[in-house]
Amino acid sequence: TRRGVPEAILGDGKTAAETASLAATAVETTGRAIVTRTDDDQQRAVRTRLADDHPAAEVTVHERSGVVVAHDADFEPPDVAATVGVVTAGTSDAIPAGEAAVVAGEMGATVERVEDVGVAALTRIVDQLDRLRETDVLVVAAGREGALPTVVAGLVNTPVIGLPVSTGYGYGGEGEAALAGMLQSCSVLSVVNVDAGFVAGAQAGLIARAVGSARGEDDDE
Amino acid sequence: TRRGVPEAILGDGKTAAETASLAATAVETTGRAIVTRTDDDQQRAVRTRLADDHPAAEVTVHERSGVVVAHDADFEPPDVAATVGVVTAGTSDAIPAGEAAVVAGEMGATVERVEDVGVAALTRIVDQLDRLRETDVLVVAAGREGALPTVVAGLVNTPVIGLPVSTGYGYGGEGEAALAGMLQSCSVLSVVNVDAGFVAGAQAGLIARAVGSARGEDDDE
Amino acid sequence: TRRGVPEAILGDGKTAAETASLAATAVETTGRAIVTRTDDDQQRAVRTRLADDHPAAEVTVHERSGVVVAHDADFEPPDVAATVGVVTAGTSDAIPAGEAAVVAGEMGATVERVEDVGVAALTRIVDQLDRLRETDVLVVAAGREGALPTVVAGLVNTPVIGLPVSTGYGYGGEGEAALAGMLQSCSVLSVVNVDAGFVAGAQAGLIARAVGSARGEDDDE
Amino acid sequence: TRRGVPEAILGDGKTAAETASLAATAVETTGRAIVTRTDDDQQRAVRTRLADDHPAAEVTVHERSGVVVAHDADFEPPDVAATVGVVTAGTSDAIPAGEAAVVAGEMGATVERVEDVGVAALTRIVDQLDRLRETDVLVVAAGREGALPTVVAGLVNTPVIGLPVSTGYGYGGEGEAALAGMLQSCSVLSVVNVDAGFVAGAQAGLIARAVGSARGEDDDE
Amino acid sequence: TRRGVPEAILGDGKTAAETASLAATAVETTGRAIVTRTDDDQQRAVRTRLADDHPAAEVTVHERSGVVVAHDADFEPPDVAATVGVVTAGTSDAIPAGEAAVVAGEMGATVERVEDVGVAALTRIVDQLDRLRETDVLVVAAGREGALPTVVAGLVNTPVIGLPVSTGYGYGGEGEAALAGMLQSCSVLSVVNVDAGFVAGAQAGLIARAVGSARGEDDDE
Amino acid sequence: TRRGVPEAILGDGKTAAETASLAATAVETTGRAIVTRTDDDQQRAVRTRLADDHPAAEVTVHERSGVVVAHDADFEPPDVAATVGVVTAGTSDAIPAGEAAVVAGEMGATVERVEDVGVAALTRIVDQLDRLRETDVLVVAAGREGALPTVVAGLVNTPVIGLPVSTGYGYGGEGEAALAGMLQSCSVLSVVNVDAGFVAGAQAGLIARAVGSARGEDDDE
Amino acid sequence: TRRGVPEAILGDGKTAAETASLAATAVETTGRAIVTRTDDDQQRAVRTRLADDHPAAEVTVHERSGVVVAHDADFEPPDVAATVGVVTAGTSDAIPAGEAAVVAGEMGATVERVEDVGVAALTRIVDQLDRLRETDVLVVAAGREGALPTVVAGLVNTPVIGLPVSTGYGYGGEGEAALAGMLQSCSVLSVVNVDAGFVAGAQAGLIARAVGSARGEDDDE
Amino acid sequence: TRRGVPEAILGDGKTAAETASLAATAVETTGRAIVTRTDDDQQRAVRTRLADDHPAAEVTVHERSGVVVAHDADFEPPDVAATVGVVTAGTSDAIPAGEAAVVAGEMGATVERVEDVGVAALTRIVDQLDRLRETDVLVVAAGREGALPTVVAGLVNTPVIGLPVSTGYGYGGEGEAALAGMLQSCSVLSVVNVDAGFVAGAQAGLIARAVGSARGEDDDE
Ligand SMILES: Nc1ncnc2c1ncn2[C@@H]1O[C@H](COP(=O)(O)O)[C@@H](O)[C@H]1O
Ligand SMILES: Nc1ncnc2c1ncn2[C@@H]1O[C@H](COP(=O)(O)O)[C@@H](O)[C@H]1O
Ligand SMILES: Nc1ncnc2c1ncn2[C@@H]1O[C@H](COP(=O)(O)O)[C@@H](O)[C@H]1O
Ligand SMILES: Nc1ncnc2c1ncn2[C@@H]1O[C@H](COP(=O)(O)O)[C@@H](O)[C@H]1O
Ligand SMILES: [Mg+2]
Ligand SMILES: [Mg+2]
Ligand SMILES: [Mg+2]
Ligand SMILES: [Mg+2]
Ligand SMILES: [Mg+2]
Ligand SMILES: [Mg+2]
Ligand SMILES: [Mg+2]
Ligand SMILES: [Mg+2]
């Protein structure tokens, strides 16, 4: 794992058998497997295969986001003394936001989920401000016009990573308006590509690691 | 004037002399001239020319938006019993927002300006809610990510017309992200083209006329 | 329902069971369900489910536009004293135009449909002028080159909302030429995104409500 | 001249001296010069130079379209027994429409101009129907949404060539909406590129030549 | 039939039954049906339905282009004294070129097909020059870089209509490079949209009618 | 200053007098002025104006990046116990990279510049690895194909913010290829818009603040 | 075969039977068949058909790239005294890189494959430098940000042909960022279209032929 | 000079003084200066400066392409036993084609220019076939539809590098249609970016070096 960023297996476009086989190899060689964008078949195949090959491994299926994680019995997860917040505007943001949450968690950060706080109903965001302000870094997912990261970044002091989601149709649909809006944001943000939940979560994980290890520096003294 | 929408003279790309001459003709034939996107030279030329040809005409120069309006002595402005709100996110929205305000006013509506309420600082919007809610229709201008109309439409019951402004650079710059974001908005909006302040104001004017004449219907009975 | 705009369930990309279940919940909680972009399976599933859970509910399936509406026995529909016209250029505009008509109707407006008046045969438009002029606001749908709203807006005094439809192939196909043409229109229009019939109808409904409540104001005096 | 299409000199981006010199050479070698997109300086330079070098040449400056044509004393213009109509929606179409008219005329066709018949005011088009129907082929120029060729082609039996003009700003501006709209037209049209007045006129000239020589075929018998 | 351009039924996206039913109605009302972009099922359904309803009708299926044409026993096809050439660069141009050929033929023109003369092998074009030069108007189809119309128009005196075809992948694929190349052509051309074989053929048919009726003018005298 | 991000004055499109006046106001109200994208005239005007109004203020002109910073005598700059690295591929990256460096510095971080380490000569990057690895967060600027952030992020453990620069011409020029390449990066990165040096530096400053204050946490205990 | 570039049959969009039949004809007429983008069915059909019709032919199926090659017993492959290197960044480059390798090999060149040397891990590239430097021309395939050809061309003296691959999603996905990045490259490169492995291999084959025949020139003396 | 590709100074956007100074430094350090995209002022300044600093240097100004080359007295130009052909469609291709010719020449190749052989007049190309066939590699420049490289590559055995030129206006203008057309070419080509004459010439130079050194291999034996 370069930079502590775990390798992940992309389920999209692979057969259930291929996916299961790659997952088994990952557990074999690194003690862990992370598989993203899986469907039911792939999830079942991974479970079955790991039950055979690595019966001691613990397998977690995140259904809404399609991510599968397996830890072998002796896998020692990293631990980072920092919190990553993952915020969504609506249910259609579940897949990339879920990927971000999983990868940040697997990098050792504590993950805080804040859901369904779309910009068309500001009070819901304001109600969550305390939770948002307690994180060290935020991933904010949003589709269609993608305005949520701008609004959130106007309310907190933590760094915000915008994660555009491929919702919407017509002009600016499929995440284009969201990406463009986040790049044009009046608030200070950095962004990742449309649906790149894994990248957003990993970047948040890297920032959490930097903060967490700064926190720990005095411990070493 | 078709539909009560006054003709306007577009200053862009015309000489000061041409502009002045078209303004004089407009006053001559319709009792009124509206000139948009004028610079200092054009404004001076229009003033001078009308002082000569139509000394009784009243000339108003809207400096921030570059709009010039002239009414001849006997011009009878229309009167509409409805209010158009024109909202801006920042100073760079002044030109199209000013065009919208002028044309709506010239169509007879009362115009209410609400300024500098960008989405990166929500409290300023919330502070203006009462004024926003008293209008019959709103034109909301915004550049860069253009999220303001979405947020406003989530807070009021009146119809909102989004007016994207050509600010911003890089991907989605020059008003593209703003237009795309408004077309993708999670709130119910209709929109006009980038910088089309004249069109937004005229559409708001048509809605105000519909509301105003409904208000007046009992008077006729 | 914010601003009187009813929530709708988007059938696209949901299973028949999911769709039916969301419809039942909507009837349960609000007394009404509106489901758009449904196919035969979804329509059947919604009917069956509501027959079980809400036997008193009245279910209407709009076949050409794929919209399903259910009203529970005690649902009190809003009533607005204003008329929304919905105009189409051809049969391929049926889906978004139907969505617009349903949502405007559900918001309480009287809805007037004017069909198949494409710009390549002007006489058909001229024949319908009286009906067009009796409305308070018009939604005009058109695909391919999308010129119909421009022509209609040149003939009436009411506000026009252009609704571009995703017909056409090659350059400018899938509604792009129609959207661009409406944004560039020589007539005064506001527009919504390609195929955004729901948004067009809701915006028309908001304008109708403004007009209708103005009409009613004297009643209160 | 291949296919009877005369060579033309493009004034854009050339100095007055270069332009004049190329015009003189053209008169020298072919008896004729056609210079497009000229400004005042270039027009004066061409006149002066030809007065010196070819005092017998007749020089015509088309001011609105910026085209200059010179015929030497002994130049024998072609003659074609057919009429090309050139139709414009507004004054901003003057340059490409003027180019089309000049080149069709120089190819020998009779040219009929029909001006300012935009689609937002249908009656003006209808008033010109008889003149439009007497032509053998039509070039129809239009900017912004470019709907005029569609409407005209719905009213006549002659072939129509759509000529999009680079007017408009924002999305679809600079002629893009017009080009896309003409390519998507519900009426049968062929088109040329944005502002390609020369090409439209030459294609109309080729069609006129085909018609004219068919007309003349019996003469030869 | 406006302008002598026959209505056609677009098979794409219709069921076999719908297609057959529309074809039967067309034969019923106009004596003729033209159905484009049909697959095997639709072709069979049309044949079967017409055998039932209009047993005297003659049905022709153009397999490579997917066009079906039916003429009722008493249908009197138009006759035009002019020839339309339809030229293709390769086998992938068969569908739009076939549509062009059928519609031009149905408008009464003689149709001349010239096939597989791609620009990467110039000698094949040169070998066909005599046939090309005998036509009155040419439709030239080409995909990928779409250079064929430019080369052909450099070799003949007849008007050329470029028909871009949606072949190619990557940048400029799906007919975009072909369309752009034809609009930028160094030769004089007009063009239609990508794959718009019907439009190209109909425009060629209108030109052929103009030429043919000019040819006939003396006959009437 | 929201989130500790200082307001900056954008010199682009303002007169020298306007710029100077805004700078004087900023020093007046906040003790500091930051002006970006200034030319010689604006720099001179700011110096002169501040010499008059705030003679005690210290003014620094960053010539290569066009940024001017002024601190009044009693301005107390923030201090953050963390380092921001700013890396450039070539001299054309000077303006946005300089903006990033200034804003990060003004937010209190130590700034480390690493220059001219383009990907076409890998050894220069490798030579700087130790310096790169000692930073807490990196801004990596690159134009044309923008590959530098990908390569750097493959070599360090710190979070990397990609800053695309508007160099290059033709397809993908003006920073588009760089932006797209960074969004597609095989390494974990977040990015800002083309030329948005201010945003990149501010985001790096926010991360540095998070790290720095984590470092300081034990001090408070 | 023009220029020694063999014709290939594109499997995409053809039935197994059509593909097999075209392959049989190719072996019949040229002694060789090359079929690209085949799936399992097509591969089986080609094998079966050739076993029947050309039992002596040797058939090779390249599984990862989907290319099938058949040589009849008496086919005499060309022989070129030069080496083409084919380099890939990852496994998703297998199809176009495989096409490039096969066509270069079929043109007679020696082909050297260098695999999985992505830019995010520079050491792997450096480890292969000796092999890269021994080739006469290189095809370098890369998807996503497509930076590999730039890095390779900075390390070798041989000409490099960039082959962008349609991997990646979101902005710049499907090979667009890779194509743009290669066209903007800081190193000297020429490129082919996205996924155009056949073209890249053939161009490399032409260069290898030029080098190889130069090598052989003294032999002839 | 990496790979024997000389560094060049880009005149665009530099003052005459800066350009002259960089040229003087280049001569000082490498014995040679190549300056591209220069205007009259820059050319004069380079001449004057080198006359002062390096009076023995030989300075050549290529007027049509704006390239200036200086060789100090003791500069030893490389010598390559191979020929690069540089082909243009028209005079507007002079700048990038001239850059290509100069850089290939400075890399030691013999350069053969073939001019004004546009595809609209095939005979001019055919007349030059013998010269084209005697080269070892060809750079073929073309603007507008950019079809020339396709046609040339269909007639010769040498590798062809397509060089799109930024001519044309409207859709596909500024070299986009040319780039797309070359990437879609039916003939085997590789391409460089729009106007990237330097890159095309350098790539041709690298191929010429590979061929030339192959030619020389026996000499060394
Ligand atoms: N700022 C503006 N935006 C859009 N349309 C305008 C504007 N100002 C004037 N117009 C309209 O543009 C047309 C005037 O164009 P012109 O003949 O060039 O002065 C008229 O239809 C005006 O109503
Ligand atoms: N291949 C085609 N390309 C373009 N237009 C067509 C085609 N086939 C039919 N049409 C036209 O499309 C319209 C029929 O659309 P529809 O009502 O969907 O069958 C008619 O105006 C036809 O003339
Ligand atoms: N180079 C820059 N890039 C992006 N934003 C900037 C830049 N310089 C200043 N700003 C921001 O732009 C806004 C200033 O805009 P203005 O009112 O036009 O001066 C403020 O929010 C600044 O923080
Ligand atoms: N993978 C490929 N990429 C590009 N061109 C190909 C490919 N495979 C075959 N071709 C070429 O495409 C043409 C074959 O098209 P088709 O007639 O549809 O089989 C021939 O000129 C082939 O040389
Ligand atoms: Mg959203
Ligand atoms: Mg804004
Ligand atoms: Mg339409
Ligand atoms: Mg128009
Ligand atoms: Mg072709
Ligand atoms: Mg770079
Ligand atoms: Mg890659
Ligand atoms: Mg060309």
PDB file of N, CA, C and O in Angstrom, chain C residues 13-31:
ATOM      1  N   GLY C  13     -35.097   3.551 -13.484  1.00  0.00           N
ATOM      2  CA  GLY C  13     -34.016   2.929 -12.738  1.00  0.00           C
ATOM      3  C   GLY C  13     -34.450   2.326 -11.412  1.00  0.00           C
ATOM      4  O   GLY C  13     -33.593   1.962 -10.600  1.00  0.00           O
ATOM      5  N   LYS C  14     -35.761   2.244 -11.173  1.00  0.00           N
ATOM      6  CA  LYS C  14     -36.228   1.549  -9.974  1.00  0.00           C
ATOM      7  C   LYS C  14     -36.937   0.266 -10.411  1.00  0.00           C
ATOM      8  O   LYS C  14     -37.547   0.217 -11.488  1.00  0.00           O
ATOM      9  N   THR C  15     -36.955  -0.745  -9.552  1.00  0.00           N
ATOM     10  CA  THR C  15     -37.718  -1.950  -9.863  1.00  0.00           C
ATOM     11  C   THR C  15     -39.201  -1.640  -9.656  1.00  0.00           C
ATOM     12  O   THR C  15     -39.572  -0.650  -9.001  1.00  0.00           O
ATOM     13  N   ALA C  16     -40.064  -2.534 -10.179  1.00  0.00           N
ATOM     14  CA  ALA C  16     -41.510  -2.355 -10.019  1.00  0.00           C
ATOM     15  C   ALA C  16     -41.870  -2.381  -8.533  1.00  0.00           C
ATOM     16  O   ALA C  16     -42.689  -1.566  -8.070  1.00  0.00           O
ATOM     17  N   ALA C  17     -41.244  -3.272  -7.795  1.00  0.00           N
ATOM     18  CA  ALA C  17     -41.547  -3.397  -6.358  1.00  0.00           C
ATOM     19  C   ALA C  17     -41.151  -2.133  -5.589  1.00  0.00           C
ATOM     20  O   ALA C  17     -41.924  -1.602  -4.781  1.00  0.00           O
ATOM     21  N   GLU C  18     -39.950  -1.640  -5.842  1.00  0.00           N
ATOM     22  CA  GLU C  18     -39.499  -0.402  -5.189  1.00  0.00           C
ATOM     23  C   GLU C  18     -40.452   0.749  -5.484  1.00  0.00           C
ATOM     24  O   GLU C  18     -40.823   1.531  -4.605  1.00  0.00           O
ATOM     25  N   THR C  19     -40.824   0.857  -6.762  1.00  0.00           N
ATOM     26  CA  THR C  19     -41.701   1.939  -7.180  1.00  0.00           C
ATOM     27  C   THR C  19     -43.036   1.860  -6.448  1.00  0.00           C
ATOM     28  O   THR C  19     -43.542   2.869  -5.923  1.00  0.00           O
ATOM     29  N   ALA C  20     -43.603   0.658  -6.397  1.00  0.00           N
ATOM     30  CA  ALA C  20     -44.902   0.475  -5.754  1.00  0.00           C
ATOM     31  C   ALA C  20     -44.821   0.815  -4.278  1.00  0.00           C
ATOM     32  O   ALA C  20     -45.723   1.454  -3.707  1.00  0.00           O
ATOM     33  N   SER C  21     -43.724   0.419  -3.670  1.00  0.00           N
ATOM     34  CA  SER C  21     -43.557   0.639  -2.250  1.00  0.00           C
ATOM     35  C   SER C  21     -43.428   2.131  -1.934  1.00  0.00           C
ATOM     36  O   SER C  21     -44.043   2.651  -0.992  1.00  0.00           O
ATOM     37  N   LEU C  22     -42.675   2.845  -2.754  1.00  0.00           N
ATOM     38  CA  LEU C  22     -42.552   4.294  -2.561  1.00  0.00           C
ATOM     39  C   LEU C  22     -43.894   4.986  -2.779  1.00  0.00           C
ATOM     40  O   LEU C  22     -44.234   5.946  -2.076  1.00  0.00           O
ATOM     41  N   ALA C  23     -44.674   4.498  -3.749  1.00  0.00           N
ATOM     42  CA  ALA C  23     -45.984   5.093  -4.022  1.00  0.00           C
ATOM     43  C   ALA C  23     -46.912   4.891  -2.830  1.00  0.00           C
ATOM     44  O   ALA C  23     -47.633   5.812  -2.417  1.00  0.00           O
ATOM     45  N   ALA C  24     -46.885   3.682  -2.256  1.00  0.00           N
ATOM     46  CA  ALA C  24     -47.740   3.398  -1.096  1.00  0.00           C
ATOM     47  C   ALA C  24     -47.383   4.320   0.073  1.00  0.00           C
ATOM     48  O   ALA C  24     -48.272   4.883   0.739  1.00  0.00           O
ATOM     49  N   THR C  25     -46.084   4.488   0.306  1.00  0.00           N
ATOM     50  CA  THR C  25     -45.644   5.377   1.379  1.00  0.00           C
ATOM     51  C   THR C  25     -46.112   6.807   1.131  1.00  0.00           C
ATOM     52  O   THR C  25     -46.546   7.510   2.057  1.00  0.00           O
ATOM     53  N   ALA C  26     -46.022   7.263  -0.114  1.00  0.00           N
ATOM     54  CA  ALA C  26     -46.434   8.629  -0.440  1.00  0.00           C
ATOM     55  C   ALA C  26     -47.919   8.819  -0.160  1.00  0.00           C
ATOM     56  O   ALA C  26     -48.335   9.826   0.442  1.00  0.00           O
ATOM     57  N   VAL C  27     -48.733   7.854  -0.570  1.00  0.00           N
ATOM     58  CA  VAL C  27     -50.176   7.948  -0.300  1.00  0.00           C
ATOM     59  C   VAL C  27     -50.414   7.961   1.210  1.00  0.00           C
ATOM     60  O   VAL C  27     -51.212   8.755   1.735  1.00  0.00           O
ATOM     61  N   GLU C  28     -49.700   7.060   1.876  1.00  0.00           N
ATOM     62  CA  GLU C  28     -49.808   6.977   3.342  1.00  0.00           C
ATOM     63  C   GLU C  28     -49.546   8.313   4.028  1.00  0.00           C
ATOM     64  O   GLU C  28     -50.295   8.768   4.891  1.00  0.00           O
ATOM     65  N   THR C  29     -48.447   8.964   3.621  1.00  0.00           N
ATOM     66  CA  THR C  29     -47.979  10.141   4.368  1.00  0.00           C
ATOM     67  C   THR C  29     -48.572  11.454   3.870  1.00  0.00           C
ATOM     68  O   THR C  29     -48.743  12.394   4.641  1.00  0.00           O
ATOM     69  N   THR C  30     -48.894  11.551   2.563  1.00  0.00           N
ATOM     70  CA  THR C  30     -49.351  12.844   2.028  1.00  0.00           C
ATOM     71  C   THR C  30     -50.731  12.751   1.400  1.00  0.00           C
ATOM     72  O   THR C  30     -51.261  13.753   0.925  1.00  0.00           O
ATOM     73  N   GLY C  31     -51.271  11.534   1.291  1.00  0.00           N
ATOM     74  CA  GLY C  31     -52.582  11.381   0.663  1.00  0.00           C
ATOM     75  C   GLY C  31     -52.503  11.302  -0.854  1.00  0.00           C
ATOM     76  O   GLY C  31     -53.504  11.116  -1.533  1.00  0.00           O
TER      77      GLY C  31
END
